[in-house]
PDB file of C-alpha atoms in Angstrom:
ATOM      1  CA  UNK A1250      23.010  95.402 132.697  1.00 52.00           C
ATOM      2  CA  UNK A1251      21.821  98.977 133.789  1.00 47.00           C
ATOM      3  CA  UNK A1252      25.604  99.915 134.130  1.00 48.00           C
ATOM      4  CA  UNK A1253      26.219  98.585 130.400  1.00 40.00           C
ATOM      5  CA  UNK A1254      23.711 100.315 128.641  1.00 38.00           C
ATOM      6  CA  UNK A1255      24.329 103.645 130.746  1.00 43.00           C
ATOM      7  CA  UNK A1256      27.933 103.439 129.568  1.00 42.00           C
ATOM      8  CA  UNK A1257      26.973 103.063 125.996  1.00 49.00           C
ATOM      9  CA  UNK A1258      24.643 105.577 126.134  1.00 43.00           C
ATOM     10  CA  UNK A1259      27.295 108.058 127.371  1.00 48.00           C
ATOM     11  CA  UNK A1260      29.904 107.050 125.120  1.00 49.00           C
ATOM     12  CA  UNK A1261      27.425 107.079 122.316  1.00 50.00           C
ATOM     13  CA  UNK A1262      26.588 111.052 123.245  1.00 50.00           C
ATOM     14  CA  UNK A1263      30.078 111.948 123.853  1.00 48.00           C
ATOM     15  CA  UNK A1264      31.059 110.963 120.510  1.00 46.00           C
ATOM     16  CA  UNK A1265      29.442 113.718 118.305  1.00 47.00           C
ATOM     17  CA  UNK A1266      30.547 116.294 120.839  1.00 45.00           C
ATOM     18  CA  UNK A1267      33.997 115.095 120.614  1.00 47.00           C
ATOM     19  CA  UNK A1268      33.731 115.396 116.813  1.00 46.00           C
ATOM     20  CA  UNK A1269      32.179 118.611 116.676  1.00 47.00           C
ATOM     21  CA  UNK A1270      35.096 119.725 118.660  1.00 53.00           C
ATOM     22  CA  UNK A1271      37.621 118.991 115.836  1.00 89.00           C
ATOM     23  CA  UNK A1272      35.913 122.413 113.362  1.00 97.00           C
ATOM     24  CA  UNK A1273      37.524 125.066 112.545  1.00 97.00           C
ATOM     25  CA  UNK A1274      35.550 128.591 112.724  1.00 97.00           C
ATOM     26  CA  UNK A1275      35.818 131.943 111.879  1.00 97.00           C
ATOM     27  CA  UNK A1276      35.194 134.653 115.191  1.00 98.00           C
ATOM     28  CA  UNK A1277      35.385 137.585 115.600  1.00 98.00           C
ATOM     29  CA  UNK A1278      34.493 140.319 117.952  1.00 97.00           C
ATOM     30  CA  UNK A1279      31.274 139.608 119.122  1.00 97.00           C
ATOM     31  CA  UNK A1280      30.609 144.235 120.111  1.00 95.00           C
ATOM     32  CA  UNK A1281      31.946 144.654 116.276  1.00 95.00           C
ATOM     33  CA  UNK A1282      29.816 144.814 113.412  1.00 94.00           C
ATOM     34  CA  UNK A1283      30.892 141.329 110.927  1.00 95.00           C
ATOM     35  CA  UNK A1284      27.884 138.858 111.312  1.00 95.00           C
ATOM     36  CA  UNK A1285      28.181 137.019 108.472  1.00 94.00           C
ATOM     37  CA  UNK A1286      30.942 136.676 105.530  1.00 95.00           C
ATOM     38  CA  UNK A1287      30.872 134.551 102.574  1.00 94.00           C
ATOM     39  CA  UNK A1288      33.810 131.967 101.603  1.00 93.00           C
ATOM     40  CA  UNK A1289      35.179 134.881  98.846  1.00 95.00           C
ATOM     41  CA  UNK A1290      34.979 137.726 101.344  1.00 96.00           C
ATOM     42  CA  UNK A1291      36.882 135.705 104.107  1.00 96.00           C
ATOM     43  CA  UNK A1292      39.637 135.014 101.048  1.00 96.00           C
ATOM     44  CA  UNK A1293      39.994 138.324 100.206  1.00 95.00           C
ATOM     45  CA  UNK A1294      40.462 139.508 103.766  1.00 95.00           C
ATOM     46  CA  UNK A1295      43.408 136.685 104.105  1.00 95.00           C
ATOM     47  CA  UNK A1296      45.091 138.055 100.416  1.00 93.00           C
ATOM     48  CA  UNK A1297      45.142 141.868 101.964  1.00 91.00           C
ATOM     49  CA  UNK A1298      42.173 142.769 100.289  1.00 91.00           C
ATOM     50  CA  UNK A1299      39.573 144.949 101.889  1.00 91.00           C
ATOM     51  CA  UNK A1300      36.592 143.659 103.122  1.00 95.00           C
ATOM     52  CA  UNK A1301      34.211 146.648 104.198  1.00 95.00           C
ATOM     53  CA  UNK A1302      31.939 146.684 106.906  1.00 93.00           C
ATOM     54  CA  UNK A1303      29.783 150.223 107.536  1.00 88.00           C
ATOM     55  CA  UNK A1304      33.153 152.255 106.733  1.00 91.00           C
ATOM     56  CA  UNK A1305      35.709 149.741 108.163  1.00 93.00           C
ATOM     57  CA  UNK A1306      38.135 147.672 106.670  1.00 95.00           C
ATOM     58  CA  UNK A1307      38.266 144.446 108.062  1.00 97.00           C
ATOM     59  CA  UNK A1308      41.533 142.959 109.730  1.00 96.00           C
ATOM     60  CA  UNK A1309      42.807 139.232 109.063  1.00 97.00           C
ATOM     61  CA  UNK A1310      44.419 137.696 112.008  1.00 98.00           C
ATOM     62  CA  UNK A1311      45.704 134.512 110.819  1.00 97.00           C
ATOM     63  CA  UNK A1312      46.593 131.866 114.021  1.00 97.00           C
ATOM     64  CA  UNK A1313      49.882 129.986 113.985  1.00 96.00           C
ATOM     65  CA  UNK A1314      48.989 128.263 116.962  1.00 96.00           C
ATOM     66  CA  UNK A1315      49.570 124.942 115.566  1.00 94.00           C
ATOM     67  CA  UNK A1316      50.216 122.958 112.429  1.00 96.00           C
ATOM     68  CA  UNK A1317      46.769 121.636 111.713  1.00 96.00           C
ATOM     69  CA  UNK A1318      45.211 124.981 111.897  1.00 96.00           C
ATOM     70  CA  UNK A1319      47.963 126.467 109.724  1.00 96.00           C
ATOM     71  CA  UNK A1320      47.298 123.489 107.338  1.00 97.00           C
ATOM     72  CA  UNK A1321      43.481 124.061 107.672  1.00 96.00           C
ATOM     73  CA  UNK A1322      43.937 127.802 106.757  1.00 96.00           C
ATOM     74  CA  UNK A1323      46.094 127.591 103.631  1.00 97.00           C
ATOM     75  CA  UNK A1324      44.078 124.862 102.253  1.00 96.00           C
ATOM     76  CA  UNK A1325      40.085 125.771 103.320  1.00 94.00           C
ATOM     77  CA  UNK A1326      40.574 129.147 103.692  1.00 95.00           C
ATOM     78  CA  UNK A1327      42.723 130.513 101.351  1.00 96.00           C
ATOM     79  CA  UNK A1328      43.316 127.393  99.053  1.00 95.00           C
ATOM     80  CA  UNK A1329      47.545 128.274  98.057  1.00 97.00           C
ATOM     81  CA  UNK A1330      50.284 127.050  99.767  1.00 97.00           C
ATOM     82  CA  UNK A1331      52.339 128.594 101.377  1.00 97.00           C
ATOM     83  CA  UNK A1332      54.253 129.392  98.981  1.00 97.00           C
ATOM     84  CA  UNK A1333      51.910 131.150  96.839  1.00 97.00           C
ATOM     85  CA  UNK A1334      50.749 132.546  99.966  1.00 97.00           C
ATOM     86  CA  UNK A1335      53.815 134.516 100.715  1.00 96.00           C
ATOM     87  CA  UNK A1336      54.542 135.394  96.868  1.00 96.00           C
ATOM     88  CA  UNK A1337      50.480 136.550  96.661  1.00 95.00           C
ATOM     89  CA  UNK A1338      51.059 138.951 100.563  1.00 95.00           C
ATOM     90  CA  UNK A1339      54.857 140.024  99.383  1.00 95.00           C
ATOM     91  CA  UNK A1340      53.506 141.478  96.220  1.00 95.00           C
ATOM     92  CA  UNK A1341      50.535 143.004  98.055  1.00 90.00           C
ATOM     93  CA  UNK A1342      53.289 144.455 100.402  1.00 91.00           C
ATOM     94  CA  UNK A1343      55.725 145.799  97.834  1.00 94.00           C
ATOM     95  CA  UNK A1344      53.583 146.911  94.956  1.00 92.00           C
ATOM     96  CA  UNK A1345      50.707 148.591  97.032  1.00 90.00           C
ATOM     97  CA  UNK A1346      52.143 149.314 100.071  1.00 89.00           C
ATOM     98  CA  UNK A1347      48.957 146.969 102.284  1.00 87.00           C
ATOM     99  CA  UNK A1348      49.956 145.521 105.105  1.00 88.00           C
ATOM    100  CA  UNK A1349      50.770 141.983 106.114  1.00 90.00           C
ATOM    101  CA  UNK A1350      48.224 140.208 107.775  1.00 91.00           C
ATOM    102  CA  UNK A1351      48.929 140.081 111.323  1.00 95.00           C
ATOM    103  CA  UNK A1352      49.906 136.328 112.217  1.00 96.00           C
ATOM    104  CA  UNK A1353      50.521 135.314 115.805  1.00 97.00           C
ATOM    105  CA  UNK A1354      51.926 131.976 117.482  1.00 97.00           C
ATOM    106  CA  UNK A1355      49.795 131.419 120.463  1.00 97.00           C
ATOM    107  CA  UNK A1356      45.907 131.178 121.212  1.00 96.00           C
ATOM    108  CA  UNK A1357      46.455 133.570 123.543  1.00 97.00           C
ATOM    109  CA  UNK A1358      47.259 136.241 121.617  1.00 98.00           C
ATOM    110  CA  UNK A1359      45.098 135.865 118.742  1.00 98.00           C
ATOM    111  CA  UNK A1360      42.255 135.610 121.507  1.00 97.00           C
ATOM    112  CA  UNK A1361      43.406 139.224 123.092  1.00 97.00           C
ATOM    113  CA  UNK A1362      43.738 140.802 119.561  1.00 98.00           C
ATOM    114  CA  UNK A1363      40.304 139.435 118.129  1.00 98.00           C
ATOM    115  CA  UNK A1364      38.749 140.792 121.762  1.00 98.00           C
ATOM    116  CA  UNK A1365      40.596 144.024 121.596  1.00 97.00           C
ATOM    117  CA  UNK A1366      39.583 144.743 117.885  1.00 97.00           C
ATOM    118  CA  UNK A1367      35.870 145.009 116.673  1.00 96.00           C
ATOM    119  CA  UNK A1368      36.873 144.661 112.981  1.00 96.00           C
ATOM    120  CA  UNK A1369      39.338 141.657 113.390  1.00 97.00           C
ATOM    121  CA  UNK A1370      38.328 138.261 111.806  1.00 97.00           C
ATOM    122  CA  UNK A1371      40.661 134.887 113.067  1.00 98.00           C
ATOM    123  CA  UNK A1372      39.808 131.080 112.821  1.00 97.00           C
ATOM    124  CA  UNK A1373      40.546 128.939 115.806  1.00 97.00           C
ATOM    125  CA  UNK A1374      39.132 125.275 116.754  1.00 97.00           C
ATOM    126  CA  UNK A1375      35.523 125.643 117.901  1.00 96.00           C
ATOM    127  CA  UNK A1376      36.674 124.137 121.196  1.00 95.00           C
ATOM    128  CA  UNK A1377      38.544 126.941 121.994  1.00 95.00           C
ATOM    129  CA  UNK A1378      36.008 129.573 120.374  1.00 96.00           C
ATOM    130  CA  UNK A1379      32.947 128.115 123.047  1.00 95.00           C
ATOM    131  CA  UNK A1380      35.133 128.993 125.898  1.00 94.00           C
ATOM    132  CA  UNK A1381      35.590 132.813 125.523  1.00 94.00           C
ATOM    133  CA  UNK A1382      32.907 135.434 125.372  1.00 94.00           C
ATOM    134  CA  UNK A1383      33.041 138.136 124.248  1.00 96.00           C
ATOM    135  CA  UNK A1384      33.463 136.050 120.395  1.00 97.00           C
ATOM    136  CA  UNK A1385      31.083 135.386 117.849  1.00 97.00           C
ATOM    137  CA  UNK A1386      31.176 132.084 115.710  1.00 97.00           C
ATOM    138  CA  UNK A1387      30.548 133.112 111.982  1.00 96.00           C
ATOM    139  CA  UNK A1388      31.590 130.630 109.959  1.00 95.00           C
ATOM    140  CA  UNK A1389      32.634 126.599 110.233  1.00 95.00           C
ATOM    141  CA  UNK A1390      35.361 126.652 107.905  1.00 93.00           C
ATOM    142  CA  UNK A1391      36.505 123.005 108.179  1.00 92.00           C
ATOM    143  CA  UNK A1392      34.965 120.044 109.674  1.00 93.00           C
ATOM    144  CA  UNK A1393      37.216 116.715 111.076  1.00 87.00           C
TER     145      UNK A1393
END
């Protein structure tokens, strides 16, 4: 009977952690100086707008690590798809001459450019984000 209600007891903890592993959050470089950003500043920074912190422009690093986070983005982030997406960053592109918003395919990379640049901002799942140092959570964007 001890066994039993051990096991349920486990399973019964387990199960928020597991869920509170399926969130999306913004991070960024936990030596730069973004603590905080509201749902419109995050957008803008995603459409190629600047987003100022002191005297620096802030740089989106969008993660194409996987479907569901590419999903998450363009609905909870930016809310267009992706079609409007890429019409919205071409035009930014071609009629002011701002540059695409860096976007990179592995969780690797979006890990080394977020730790090599203080004024970077990127979204990953919170699982991965508790892992690294050297990150600061800002934001849950999207919750499972």
């Amino acid at each position: 009977m001890a066994r039993v209600l051990t096991a349920i007891l486990a399973l019964a903890l387990a199960a928020p952690l597991a869920a509170a592993d399926r969130a999306v959050v913004l991070v960024v470089n936990a030596k730069g100086p973004v603590y905080q950003l509201d749902p419109i500043e995050i957008r803008k920074v995603y459409l190629g707008l600047p987003v100022l912190r002191g005297s620096h422009a802030l740089h989106p690093i969008r993660n194409n690590s996987d479907e569901a986070l590419s999903q998450i983005f363009l609905q909870d982030i930016v809310a267009l798809s992706q079609s409007a997406y890429d019409r919205r960053i071409l035009a930014l592109v071609l009629q002011q001459g701002r540059p695409r918003p860096l976007e990179l395919k592995s969780r690797e990379q979006v890990l080394a450019a977020v730790l090599a640049d203080p004024t970077a901002v990127s979204f990953m799942w919170l699982h991965d984000a508790m892992r690294v140092s050297g990150l600061r959570v800002i934001r849950v964007r999207w919750k499972d």
